[in-house]
Amino acid sequence: MFVLRTANLLLVALASAPLFVAAASPDIGPKDFSGQKGWTAIVAAYAPEIRAIDAALEAHSDAAIERTVVFRGVSYQLGHFRGEPIVVFTTGVSVTNAAMTTQMALDYFPIERLVMMGIAGGINPVYQPGDITVPERWYFHDESVYVNPDPNKPGAYVLPDYFDATMRRRADRDASDPFAPAYSNFGFIHPDEVSVIRDGWERPRDVPYFTASPSLVAKARAAVEKTGPILMPSGHPIRVSVGGNGVTGSVFLDNAEYREWLRKVYSAEVTEMESAAVGQVCFVNDVDWIVIRSVSDLAGGQEGKNQENVFDAIASGTGAKLLLGLLEEIAANPPESAEGP
């Protein structure tokens, strides 16, 4: 989600009432779901997004939420879609909350794939409020080194030795990767990469981006074709695109100059505050994943105060329509196993 308006971990507003809410206790835990498989996690970051998801599921003829359980204060709605088990939960806003709640969910439930839906700020100026994008790759844009200017070289900065060495090591890798960022600094901010460890790796590696599961991306494209035109409440058809890049950071981005820098460095379509973290957790856990983002505003593109709150519910609603189409594709032919990075 793009907006940091509230920082509570739990921002759950249910559109349909659960049958019961279970308090966390030693009697409820991962053992209750042992032997099960094939679960789909349906995820959003904050209240308008989860309301749109709940409303879409409630209106569906073969979907239901049967109960809600609470682990460590986080509510997880359990139910089914076309007979297949689902768990719906709110990550909370920001990278840290998204990583924590997603890892908790993967620890508690037999999740094989995760679909996230929510709003985002536009980076590519072609997008209007309500338009939808499903990026294939997600980058952390604020994993950075902040440094002083070099007093002896106007326009240059004093970089730590480790960072200079890191950038030199990346040069060979980036030359063969068409999706590597076109790194440049934004003033004293010099972009870095997150260091990741997972099973089978002897040591952490710098990872420039996380790639959504190819089979789910293909299903998203099929869903776009089958869903047909998605309309705003006004009746205006929206733009829907699958592919390209999104960027994630723990900042409310409302600056046009920084937005233009993100477009230049990352070829970004949209920006928000959770998706790369969710992608990293799924990558480390070998869980398939994909993120649908509906544009609420052009980041920093307005005159005066940002008005994203005018469109957050509307954008969440358009995103939920594509979400249902994707869930239909998954139910018709679920992926057999998690895919690579």
Short mmCIF file of C-alpha atoms in Angstrom, two decimals:
data_model
loop_
_atom_site.label_atom_id
_atom_site.label_comp_id
_atom_site.label_asym_id
_atom_site.label_seq_id
_atom_site.Cartn_x
_atom_site.Cartn_y
_atom_site.Cartn_z
CA MET A 1 0.00 0.00 0.00
CA PHE A 2 1.23 3.40 -0.91
CA VAL A 3 -0.05 5.54 1.92
CA LEU A 4 1.27 5.58 5.44
CA ARG A 5 -1.67 7.11 7.19
CA THR A 6 -1.81 4.77 10.10
CA ALA A 7 0.85 2.46 11.44
CA ASN A 8 -1.14 -0.08 13.40
CA LEU A 9 -0.26 -3.65 12.60
CA LEU A 10 -3.89 -4.64 12.72
CA LEU A 11 -6.11 -2.58 10.44
CA VAL A 12 -8.80 -5.13 9.69
CA ALA A 13 -12.29 -4.02 8.77
CA LEU A 14 -14.32 -7.03 7.74
CA ALA A 15 -17.04 -6.64 5.14
CA SER A 16 -18.61 -9.94 6.25
CA ALA A 17 -18.75 -11.06 9.86
CA PRO A 18 -16.83 -14.23 10.72
CA LEU A 19 -18.59 -17.07 12.48
CA PHE A 20 -16.28 -16.64 15.43
CA VAL A 21 -13.03 -15.02 16.42
CA ALA A 22 -10.58 -17.29 18.21
CA ALA A 23 -8.14 -15.79 20.65
CA ALA A 24 -4.56 -16.89 20.31
CA SER A 25 -3.84 -19.82 22.58
CA PRO A 26 -1.68 -22.94 22.76
CA ASP A 27 -4.74 -24.89 21.53
CA ILE A 28 -4.66 -23.18 18.13
CA GLY A 29 -1.54 -23.35 16.03
CA PRO A 30 0.18 -24.85 13.00
CA LYS A 31 -0.62 -28.39 14.17
CA ASP A 32 -4.30 -27.73 13.43
CA PHE A 33 -3.48 -27.52 9.72
CA SER A 34 -0.88 -30.29 9.43
CA GLY A 35 -1.42 -32.62 6.50
CA GLN A 36 -3.23 -29.94 4.52
CA LYS A 37 -1.83 -28.31 1.41
CA GLY A 38 -2.70 -26.08 -1.49
CA TRP A 39 -3.75 -22.99 0.47
CA THR A 40 -3.88 -19.62 -1.25
CA ALA A 41 -3.10 -16.53 0.83
CA ILE A 42 -4.99 -13.39 -0.19
CA VAL A 43 -3.27 -10.38 1.27
CA ALA A 44 -3.67 -6.61 1.57
CA ALA A 45 -1.93 -3.97 3.64
CA TYR A 46 -4.67 -1.83 5.16
CA ALA A 47 -8.39 -1.29 5.71
CA PRO A 48 -9.78 -0.02 2.34
CA GLU A 49 -7.96 -2.80 0.51
CA ILE A 50 -9.11 -5.61 2.80
CA ARG A 51 -12.67 -4.27 2.72
CA ALA A 52 -12.65 -4.49 -1.07
CA ILE A 53 -11.34 -8.07 -0.91
CA ASP A 54 -13.91 -9.13 1.68
CA ALA A 55 -16.73 -7.54 -0.30
CA ALA A 56 -15.62 -9.30 -3.49
CA LEU A 57 -15.45 -12.68 -1.75
CA GLU A 58 -18.80 -12.13 -0.05
CA ALA A 59 -20.46 -11.40 -3.41
CA HIS A 60 -18.96 -14.49 -5.06
CA SER A 61 -21.28 -17.49 -5.34
CA ASP A 62 -18.59 -20.04 -4.43
CA ALA A 63 -16.46 -18.26 -1.85
CA ALA A 64 -16.86 -17.83 1.89
CA ILE A 65 -15.04 -16.93 5.07
CA GLU A 66 -15.89 -19.56 7.69
CA ARG A 67 -13.91 -18.39 10.69
CA THR A 68 -11.20 -16.07 11.90
CA VAL A 69 -8.24 -17.02 14.08
CA VAL A 70 -5.85 -14.64 15.78
CA PHE A 71 -2.14 -15.37 16.18
CA ARG A 72 0.02 -12.84 18.04
CA GLY A 73 -2.61 -10.17 17.53
CA VAL A 74 -2.94 -10.68 13.76
CA SER A 75 -6.32 -11.83 12.40
CA TYR A 76 -6.39 -14.50 9.71
CA GLN A 77 -9.69 -15.16 7.94
CA LEU A 78 -10.04 -18.80 6.89
CA GLY A 79 -12.39 -19.97 4.17
CA HIS A 80 -12.59 -21.30 0.65
CA PHE A 81 -12.73 -20.18 -2.97
CA ARG A 82 -14.17 -22.67 -5.45
CA GLY A 83 -13.66 -25.39 -2.85
CA GLU A 84 -9.97 -24.59 -2.31
CA PRO A 85 -8.71 -23.31 1.08
CA ILE A 86 -7.85 -19.64 1.43
CA VAL A 87 -6.50 -17.43 4.21
CA VAL A 88 -7.09 -13.69 4.04
CA PHE A 89 -5.07 -11.31 6.18
CA THR A 90 -3.88 -7.74 6.52
CA THR A 91 -0.13 -7.29 6.61
CA GLY A 92 -0.16 -3.83 8.13
CA VAL A 93 1.55 -0.90 6.46
CA SER A 94 5.30 -0.84 5.73
CA VAL A 95 8.14 -3.18 4.90
CA THR A 96 8.64 -4.38 8.47
CA ASN A 97 4.99 -5.23 9.10
CA ALA A 98 4.61 -6.92 5.70
CA ALA A 99 7.67 -9.11 6.28
CA MET A 100 6.62 -10.06 9.80
CA THR A 101 2.99 -10.93 9.12
CA THR A 102 3.77 -12.78 5.89
CA GLN A 103 6.41 -14.95 7.56
CA MET A 104 3.98 -15.64 10.41
CA ALA A 105 1.32 -16.74 7.94
CA LEU A 106 3.74 -19.08 6.16
CA ASP A 107 4.73 -20.56 9.51
CA TYR A 108 1.14 -21.13 10.63
CA PHE A 109 -0.64 -22.23 7.46
CA PRO A 110 0.20 -24.61 4.56
CA ILE A 111 0.32 -21.79 2.02
CA GLU A 112 1.52 -22.69 -1.47
CA ARG A 113 0.86 -19.37 -3.18
CA LEU A 114 0.23 -15.78 -2.18
CA VAL A 115 -1.71 -13.09 -4.02
CA MET A 116 -1.43 -9.54 -2.75
CA MET A 117 -3.77 -6.74 -3.83
CA GLY A 118 -3.71 -3.07 -2.94
CA ILE A 119 -3.17 0.49 -4.04
CA ALA A 120 0.02 2.21 -5.14
CA GLY A 121 1.33 5.57 -6.24
CA GLY A 122 1.97 5.93 -9.94
CA ILE A 123 5.55 6.40 -11.13
CA ASN A 124 4.85 6.04 -14.84
CA PRO A 125 2.76 9.12 -15.68
CA VAL A 126 0.56 7.19 -18.11
CA TYR A 127 -1.42 5.80 -15.17
CA GLN A 128 -4.60 7.41 -13.87
CA PRO A 129 -6.40 6.65 -10.58
CA GLY A 130 -8.01 3.22 -10.78
CA ASP A 131 -5.62 1.84 -13.40
CA ILE A 132 -4.09 -1.54 -12.54
CA THR A 133 -0.58 -2.88 -12.94
CA VAL A 134 0.82 -6.31 -12.09
CA PRO A 135 4.61 -5.90 -12.02
CA GLU A 136 6.83 -8.91 -12.65
CA ARG A 137 9.69 -7.57 -10.55
CA TRP A 138 9.85 -5.66 -7.26
CA TYR A 139 12.84 -3.60 -6.04
CA PHE A 140 13.61 -1.95 -2.70
CA HIS A 141 14.24 1.68 -3.61
CA ASP A 142 15.36 2.95 -0.20
CA GLU A 143 17.98 0.36 0.70
CA SER A 144 20.65 3.05 0.56
CA VAL A 145 23.87 4.66 1.68
CA TYR A 146 23.58 8.27 2.88
CA VAL A 147 26.92 10.08 2.59
CA ASN A 148 28.58 13.48 2.85
CA PRO A 149 29.68 15.56 -0.12
CA ASP A 150 33.37 15.35 -1.02
CA PRO A 151 34.92 18.70 0.00
CA ASN A 152 37.68 18.25 -2.59
CA LYS A 153 35.49 17.26 -5.55
CA PRO A 154 32.40 19.40 -6.24
CA GLY A 155 29.41 17.23 -7.09
CA ALA A 156 31.05 14.07 -5.71
CA TYR A 157 30.44 12.23 -2.45
CA VAL A 158 32.58 10.38 0.08
CA LEU A 159 31.58 6.74 -0.24
CA PRO A 160 32.64 4.06 2.27
CA ASP A 161 35.16 1.54 0.99
CA TYR A 162 32.74 -1.39 1.28
CA PHE A 163 30.22 0.33 -0.95
CA ASP A 164 32.77 1.13 -3.65
CA ALA A 165 33.84 -2.53 -3.63
CA THR A 166 30.25 -3.71 -3.74
CA MET A 167 29.44 -1.60 -6.78
CA ARG A 168 32.51 -2.89 -8.63
CA ARG A 169 31.47 -6.50 -7.94
CA ARG A 170 28.00 -5.83 -9.30
CA ALA A 171 29.28 -4.47 -12.59
CA ASP A 172 29.87 -7.91 -14.14
CA ARG A 173 26.54 -9.23 -12.89
CA ASP A 174 24.58 -6.24 -14.11
CA ALA A 175 26.09 -6.42 -17.58
CA SER A 176 24.27 -9.70 -18.20
CA ASP A 177 21.00 -8.79 -16.45
CA PRO A 178 18.59 -6.69 -18.54
CA PHE A 179 16.56 -5.90 -15.40
CA ALA A 180 19.45 -4.60 -13.29
CA PRO A 181 18.82 -1.04 -12.06
CA ALA A 182 20.53 1.81 -13.88
CA TYR A 183 22.14 2.95 -10.65
CA SER A 184 22.74 6.63 -10.02
CA ASN A 185 22.58 8.66 -6.86
CA PHE A 186 19.83 11.04 -5.77
CA GLY A 187 21.99 13.68 -4.17
CA PHE A 188 23.57 12.21 -1.06
CA ILE A 189 21.41 9.05 -1.38
CA HIS A 190 23.22 6.19 -3.12
CA PRO A 191 21.03 3.11 -3.77
CA ASP A 192 22.13 -0.24 -2.36
CA GLU A 193 20.65 -3.76 -2.42
CA VAL A 194 19.26 -6.03 0.27
CA SER A 195 21.47 -8.97 1.27
CA VAL A 196 19.51 -12.24 1.27
CA ILE A 197 20.20 -15.73 2.60
CA ARG A 198 18.19 -18.87 1.85
CA ASP A 199 18.54 -22.66 1.89
CA GLY A 200 21.28 -23.86 -0.42
CA TRP A 201 23.30 -20.65 -0.29
CA GLU A 202 26.55 -20.73 1.66
CA ARG A 203 26.52 -16.99 2.30
CA PRO A 204 24.18 -14.02 1.79
CA ARG A 205 23.92 -12.50 -1.68
CA ASP A 206 22.94 -9.04 -2.80
CA VAL A 207 19.61 -9.30 -4.61
CA PRO A 208 18.58 -6.40 -6.88
CA TYR A 209 14.93 -7.47 -7.20
CA PHE A 210 12.41 -10.25 -6.57
CA THR A 211 10.51 -11.80 -9.47
CA ALA A 212 6.87 -12.81 -9.21
CA SER A 213 6.18 -16.47 -10.07
CA PRO A 214 6.02 -16.87 -13.86
CA SER A 215 3.01 -19.20 -13.75
CA LEU A 216 1.03 -16.66 -11.72
CA VAL A 217 2.06 -13.84 -14.05
CA ALA A 218 0.79 -15.96 -16.95
CA LYS A 219 -2.47 -16.53 -15.08
CA ALA A 220 -2.77 -12.78 -14.47
CA ARG A 221 -2.50 -12.17 -18.20
CA ALA A 222 -5.16 -14.80 -18.83
CA ALA A 223 -7.36 -13.18 -16.17
CA VAL A 224 -7.05 -9.80 -17.89
CA GLU A 225 -8.25 -11.34 -21.16
CA LYS A 226 -11.15 -13.21 -19.58
CA THR A 227 -12.25 -10.46 -17.19
CA GLY A 228 -12.66 -7.98 -20.01
CA PRO A 229 -12.90 -4.23 -19.47
CA ILE A 230 -12.80 -3.10 -15.84
CA LEU A 231 -14.68 0.13 -15.29
CA MET A 232 -14.45 2.95 -12.81
CA PRO A 233 -17.73 3.80 -10.99
CA SER A 234 -18.14 6.55 -13.59
CA GLY A 235 -18.12 3.93 -16.33
CA HIS A 236 -14.68 4.95 -17.60
CA PRO A 237 -12.60 1.91 -18.63
CA ILE A 238 -9.26 1.62 -16.89
CA ARG A 239 -5.81 0.65 -18.11
CA VAL A 240 -4.64 -2.82 -17.01
CA SER A 241 -1.04 -3.90 -17.60
CA VAL A 242 0.93 -6.99 -16.62
CA GLY A 243 4.72 -6.81 -16.51
CA GLY A 244 7.40 -4.28 -15.74
CA ASN A 245 8.77 -3.14 -12.40
CA GLY A 246 7.46 -1.90 -9.08
CA VAL A 247 9.41 -0.34 -6.21
CA THR A 248 8.92 -0.65 -2.46
CA GLY A 249 10.19 1.55 0.36
CA SER A 250 9.35 2.55 3.91
CA VAL A 251 8.45 6.08 2.88
CA PHE A 252 5.32 7.95 1.90
CA LEU A 253 6.47 9.11 -1.53
CA ASP A 254 5.03 12.49 -2.43
CA ASN A 255 7.90 14.13 -4.27
CA ALA A 256 7.90 14.54 -8.04
CA GLU A 257 11.69 14.80 -8.39
CA TYR A 258 12.27 11.57 -6.48
CA ARG A 259 9.50 9.90 -8.50
CA GLU A 260 11.29 10.81 -11.73
CA TRP A 261 14.54 9.40 -10.32
CA LEU A 262 12.78 6.10 -9.54
CA ARG A 263 11.53 5.94 -13.10
CA LYS A 264 15.06 6.53 -14.41
CA VAL A 265 16.89 4.08 -12.12
CA TYR A 266 14.34 1.26 -11.80
CA SER A 267 12.06 1.78 -14.82
CA ALA A 268 9.33 1.65 -12.20
CA GLU A 269 5.62 1.68 -12.93
CA VAL A 270 4.38 2.15 -9.36
CA THR A 271 5.63 2.58 -5.80
CA GLU A 272 4.28 1.42 -2.44
CA MET A 273 5.40 0.10 0.93
CA GLU A 274 5.11 -3.72 1.15
CA SER A 275 5.43 -5.76 -2.05
CA ALA A 276 9.20 -6.32 -2.26
CA ALA A 277 9.19 -7.44 1.38
CA VAL A 278 6.39 -9.91 0.67
CA GLY A 279 8.29 -11.08 -2.42
CA GLN A 280 11.49 -11.59 -0.41
CA VAL A 281 9.71 -13.67 2.24
CA CYS A 282 8.04 -15.82 -0.41
CA PHE A 283 11.34 -16.24 -2.28
CA VAL A 284 13.14 -17.44 0.84
CA ASN A 285 10.28 -19.83 1.67
CA ASP A 286 9.79 -21.17 -1.89
CA VAL A 287 6.20 -19.95 -2.08
CA ASP A 288 4.70 -18.71 -5.34
CA TRP A 289 3.57 -15.08 -5.26
CA ILE A 290 2.24 -12.16 -7.26
CA VAL A 291 1.08 -8.61 -6.50
CA ILE A 292 -1.76 -6.61 -8.06
CA ARG A 293 -1.56 -2.84 -7.58
CA SER A 294 -4.23 -0.29 -8.44
CA VAL A 295 -3.11 3.31 -8.81
CA SER A 296 -4.50 5.86 -6.35
CA ASP A 297 -2.46 8.89 -7.49
CA LEU A 298 0.64 10.03 -9.33
CA ALA A 299 3.29 10.22 -6.61
CA GLY A 300 4.00 13.88 -5.98
CA GLY A 301 2.27 14.85 -9.20
CA GLN A 302 -0.47 16.98 -7.71
CA GLU A 303 -0.53 20.67 -6.92
CA GLY A 304 -0.74 21.17 -3.17
CA LYS A 305 -1.69 18.41 -0.75
CA ASN A 306 -1.81 14.78 -1.87
CA GLN A 307 -5.38 13.57 -2.38
CA GLU A 308 -4.79 9.80 -2.64
CA ASN A 309 -7.45 9.21 0.02
CA VAL A 310 -10.06 10.34 -2.50
CA PHE A 311 -9.33 7.32 -4.68
CA ASP A 312 -8.03 4.63 -2.30
CA ALA A 313 -11.37 2.82 -1.95
CA ILE A 314 -12.16 3.17 -5.68
CA ALA A 315 -8.71 1.91 -6.66
CA SER A 316 -9.04 -0.99 -4.22
CA GLY A 317 -12.35 -1.88 -5.86
CA THR A 318 -10.90 -2.03 -9.36
CA GLY A 319 -7.99 -4.12 -8.12
CA ALA A 320 -10.38 -6.56 -6.43
CA LYS A 321 -12.07 -7.25 -9.78
CA LEU A 322 -8.82 -8.43 -11.32
CA LEU A 323 -8.03 -10.32 -8.11
CA LEU A 324 -11.20 -12.40 -8.54
CA GLY A 325 -10.28 -13.13 -12.14
CA LEU A 326 -6.84 -14.31 -11.05
CA LEU A 327 -8.31 -16.50 -8.30
CA GLU A 328 -10.57 -18.10 -10.92
CA GLU A 329 -7.50 -18.92 -13.02
CA ILE A 330 -5.71 -20.38 -9.99
CA ALA A 331 -8.72 -22.49 -9.00
CA ALA A 332 -9.04 -23.84 -12.54
CA ASN A 333 -5.41 -24.94 -12.69
CA PRO A 334 -3.34 -24.30 -9.54
CA PRO A 335 0.46 -24.29 -9.87
CA GLU A 336 1.95 -27.58 -8.70
CA SER A 337 4.92 -26.17 -6.80
CA ALA A 338 6.82 -23.02 -5.99
CA GLU A 339 9.06 -21.59 -8.65
CA GLY A 340 12.48 -19.96 -8.62
CA PRO A 341 13.47 -16.34 -8.03
#
